[in-house]
């Protein structure tokens, strides 16, 4: 497989770091295209890949995938030898927590960053209800097993772990004991360290 078979569009100051970690876990050759914020990301050339004009995106043998959670799931299926997805019959927690973080947690954390609090009488109108419910639910999930979907590390750990790490760093999530313990279990992975090194180098 050549690097041009899998092209990764990213910016090191973005959620592209999630996809980079996943690519390093997969361990296949890929070519990186760093897309600068501003005109480059909104150019016609890049909009033909992602009409939202955002990163990350991957193009694998002509198939375009955007959204970090979707990229993680796609790469796990496209490269099964990496063992980053459980058998289909055992994917309940794998899908459940992948989409929980992409949906309720993302929305709740974004609103917290914008200092928006859902009024008590409007919680039924918003998917996540309230931030504390999201935090409590996620804390229980990461403490239930060694990894989020069971006893084996998976693509969902890349996505969930990234959000927990960032949330604790930037204050959208508390340094909950269960979050800290979970991150200790996954944050020392070689692929994560390689991904960070590559992204940090591209920021120089």
Coordinates of C-alpha atoms in Angstrom, one line a residue:
X1 CA 0.0 0.0 0.0
X2 CA 1.4 3.4 -1.0
X3 CA 1.1 6.6 1.0
X4 CA -1.0 8.1 -1.8
X5 CA -3.7 5.4 -1.2
X6 CA -4.5 7.1 2.1
X7 CA -4.3 10.8 2.3
X8 CA -4.9 12.7 5.6
X9 CA -6.0 16.3 5.6
X10 CA -5.4 18.0 9.0
X11 CA -4.1 20.9 11.0
X12 CA -2.2 20.2 14.2
X13 CA -4.4 22.8 16.1
X14 CA -7.6 20.9 15.4
X15 CA -9.5 17.7 16.0
X16 CA -7.2 16.3 13.3
X17 CA -5.1 15.1 16.3
X18 CA -7.7 12.5 17.0
X19 CA -7.5 11.1 13.4
X20 CA -3.7 11.2 13.5
X21 CA -3.7 9.1 16.6
X22 CA -6.0 6.6 14.9
X23 CA -3.9 6.5 11.8
X24 CA -0.8 5.7 14.0
X25 CA -2.8 3.0 15.7
X26 CA -3.7 1.4 12.4
X27 CA 0.0 1.5 11.4
X28 CA -0.4 1.8 7.6
X29 CA 1.4 4.3 5.3
X30 CA -0.4 7.5 4.7
X31 CA 0.4 11.0 3.3
X32 CA -0.3 14.1 5.3
X33 CA -1.6 17.3 3.9
X34 CA -1.6 20.2 6.4
X35 CA -4.4 22.6 5.6
X36 CA -4.0 26.1 7.0
X37 CA -7.0 27.8 8.6
X38 CA -8.5 30.6 6.5
X39 CA -8.5 30.7 2.7
X40 CA -6.8 27.4 2.2
X41 CA -9.4 25.5 4.2
X42 CA -12.2 27.3 2.4
X43 CA -10.7 27.0 -1.1
X44 CA -12.7 25.2 -3.8
X45 CA -10.1 22.5 -3.9
X46 CA -10.5 21.6 -0.3
X47 CA -14.3 22.2 -0.2
X48 CA -14.5 19.4 -2.9
X49 CA -13.3 17.1 -0.1
X50 CA -15.1 18.6 2.8
X51 CA -17.9 21.1 2.0
X52 CA -17.8 22.3 5.6
X53 CA -14.2 23.5 5.0
X54 CA -13.0 21.9 8.2
X55 CA -10.4 19.2 9.1
X56 CA -9.8 16.3 9.6
X57 CA -10.6 14.4 6.5
X58 CA -9.2 11.2 4.9
X59 CA -9.3 10.0 1.4
X60 CA -8.8 6.3 1.1
X61 CA -8.7 4.8 -2.5
X62 CA -11.1 7.5 -3.5
X63 CA -13.4 7.2 -0.5
X64 CA -13.8 10.5 1.4
X65 CA -14.5 10.4 5.1
X66 CA -14.9 13.4 7.4
X67 CA -15.7 13.8 11.1
X68 CA -13.2 12.5 13.6
X69 CA -15.6 9.8 15.0
X70 CA -16.4 8.5 11.5
X71 CA -12.8 8.5 10.6
X72 CA -11.9 6.4 13.6
X73 CA -14.7 3.9 12.9
X74 CA -13.9 3.7 9.1
X75 CA -10.2 3.1 9.7
X76 CA -10.9 0.3 12.2
X77 CA -13.1 -1.4 9.6
X78 CA -10.8 -0.7 6.6
X79 CA -7.8 -2.1 8.3
X80 CA -9.1 -5.0 10.5
X81 CA -5.6 -6.5 11.1
X82 CA -5.0 -3.6 13.6
X83 CA -7.7 -5.1 15.8
X84 CA -9.3 -1.8 16.7
X85 CA -12.9 -2.9 16.4
X86 CA -14.6 -5.7 18.3
X87 CA -16.7 -8.4 16.5
X88 CA -20.0 -7.0 15.2
X89 CA -21.9 -9.1 17.7
X90 CA -19.9 -7.3 20.5
X91 CA -20.1 -3.7 19.3
X92 CA -22.9 -2.4 21.5
X93 CA -20.6 -0.3 23.8
X94 CA -18.2 0.4 20.9
X95 CA -20.9 2.3 19.0
X96 CA -22.8 3.5 22.0
X97 CA -19.9 5.5 23.5
X98 CA -18.5 6.6 20.2
X99 CA -21.7 8.3 19.3
X100 CA -22.4 9.5 22.9
X101 CA -19.1 11.5 22.9
X102 CA -19.7 12.7 19.3
X103 CA -23.2 13.9 20.3
X104 CA -24.1 14.7 23.9
X105 CA -20.6 15.3 25.1
X106 CA -19.5 17.5 22.2
X107 CA -22.6 19.6 22.5
X108 CA -22.4 19.9 26.3
X109 CA -18.7 20.7 26.3
X110 CA -19.1 23.3 23.5
X111 CA -21.9 25.0 25.4
X112 CA -19.8 25.1 28.5
X113 CA -16.9 26.7 26.6
X114 CA -19.4 29.4 25.4
X115 CA -20.8 29.9 28.9
X116 CA -24.2 28.7 27.9
X117 CA -26.2 26.9 30.5
X118 CA -29.5 25.1 29.5
X119 CA -32.3 26.5 31.7
X120 CA -33.8 23.8 34.0
X121 CA -37.2 24.0 32.3
X122 CA -35.6 23.6 28.8
X123 CA -33.5 20.5 29.4
X124 CA -36.0 18.3 27.6
X125 CA -35.4 20.3 24.4
X126 CA -31.7 19.6 24.1
X127 CA -30.2 16.2 23.5
X128 CA -27.9 16.0 26.4
X129 CA -30.2 17.4 29.1
X130 CA -27.5 19.0 31.3
X131 CA -23.7 18.8 31.6
X132 CA -23.7 17.1 34.9
X133 CA -25.7 14.2 33.6
X134 CA -23.2 13.8 30.7
X135 CA -20.3 13.9 33.1
X136 CA -21.8 11.3 35.4
X137 CA -22.8 9.0 32.5
X138 CA -19.3 9.1 30.9
X139 CA -17.5 8.6 34.2
X140 CA -19.5 5.5 34.9
X141 CA -18.8 4.2 31.4
X142 CA -15.0 4.6 31.6
X143 CA -14.9 2.9 34.9
X144 CA -17.0 -0.2 33.9
X145 CA -14.2 -2.0 32.0
X146 CA -10.5 -1.6 31.4
X147 CA -11.4 0.1 28.1
X148 CA -14.5 1.8 27.0
X149 CA -15.9 -1.2 25.0
X150 CA -14.5 -4.0 27.1
X151 CA -11.2 -5.6 27.8
X152 CA -9.5 -4.6 24.5
X153 CA -8.4 -1.1 23.3
X154 CA -10.5 0.0 20.3
X155 CA -11.1 3.0 18.0
X156 CA -13.7 4.3 20.4
X157 CA -10.9 4.7 23.0
X158 CA -9.1 6.9 20.6
X159 CA -12.1 9.1 20.3
X160 CA -13.4 9.1 23.8
X161 CA -9.9 9.3 25.3
X162 CA -9.0 12.3 23.2
X163 CA -12.1 14.2 24.3
X164 CA -11.5 13.4 28.0
X165 CA -7.9 14.4 27.8
X166 CA -8.7 17.7 26.1
X167 CA -11.7 18.4 28.3
X168 CA -9.6 18.0 31.4
X169 CA -6.8 20.2 30.0
X170 CA -9.1 23.0 28.9
X171 CA -11.6 22.9 31.6
X172 CA -14.7 21.7 29.8
X173 CA -14.5 18.5 31.8
X174 CA -13.6 18.1 35.5
X175 CA -10.5 16.1 36.6
X176 CA -12.8 13.4 37.8
X177 CA -11.0 10.4 39.3
X178 CA -12.6 8.0 36.8
X179 CA -11.4 10.2 33.9
X180 CA -7.9 10.4 35.3
X181 CA -7.7 6.7 35.9
X182 CA -9.0 5.9 32.3
X183 CA -6.5 8.3 30.8
X184 CA -3.7 6.7 32.7
X185 CA -4.7 3.4 31.1
X186 CA -4.6 4.7 27.5
X187 CA -2.5 7.9 27.4
X188 CA 0.8 6.1 27.4
X189 CA 0.3 4.2 24.1
X190 CA 3.2 4.4 21.6
X191 CA 0.8 5.4 18.8
X192 CA -0.5 8.3 20.8
X193 CA 3.0 9.5 21.5
X194 CA 4.0 9.1 17.8
X195 CA 1.0 11.1 16.7
X196 CA 1.7 13.9 19.2
X197 CA 5.3 14.1 18.0
X198 CA 4.2 14.3 14.4
X199 CA 1.6 17.0 15.1
X200 CA 3.9 19.0 17.3
X201 CA 6.6 18.9 14.6
X202 CA 4.2 20.3 12.0
X203 CA 3.4 23.2 14.3
X204 CA 7.0 24.5 14.1

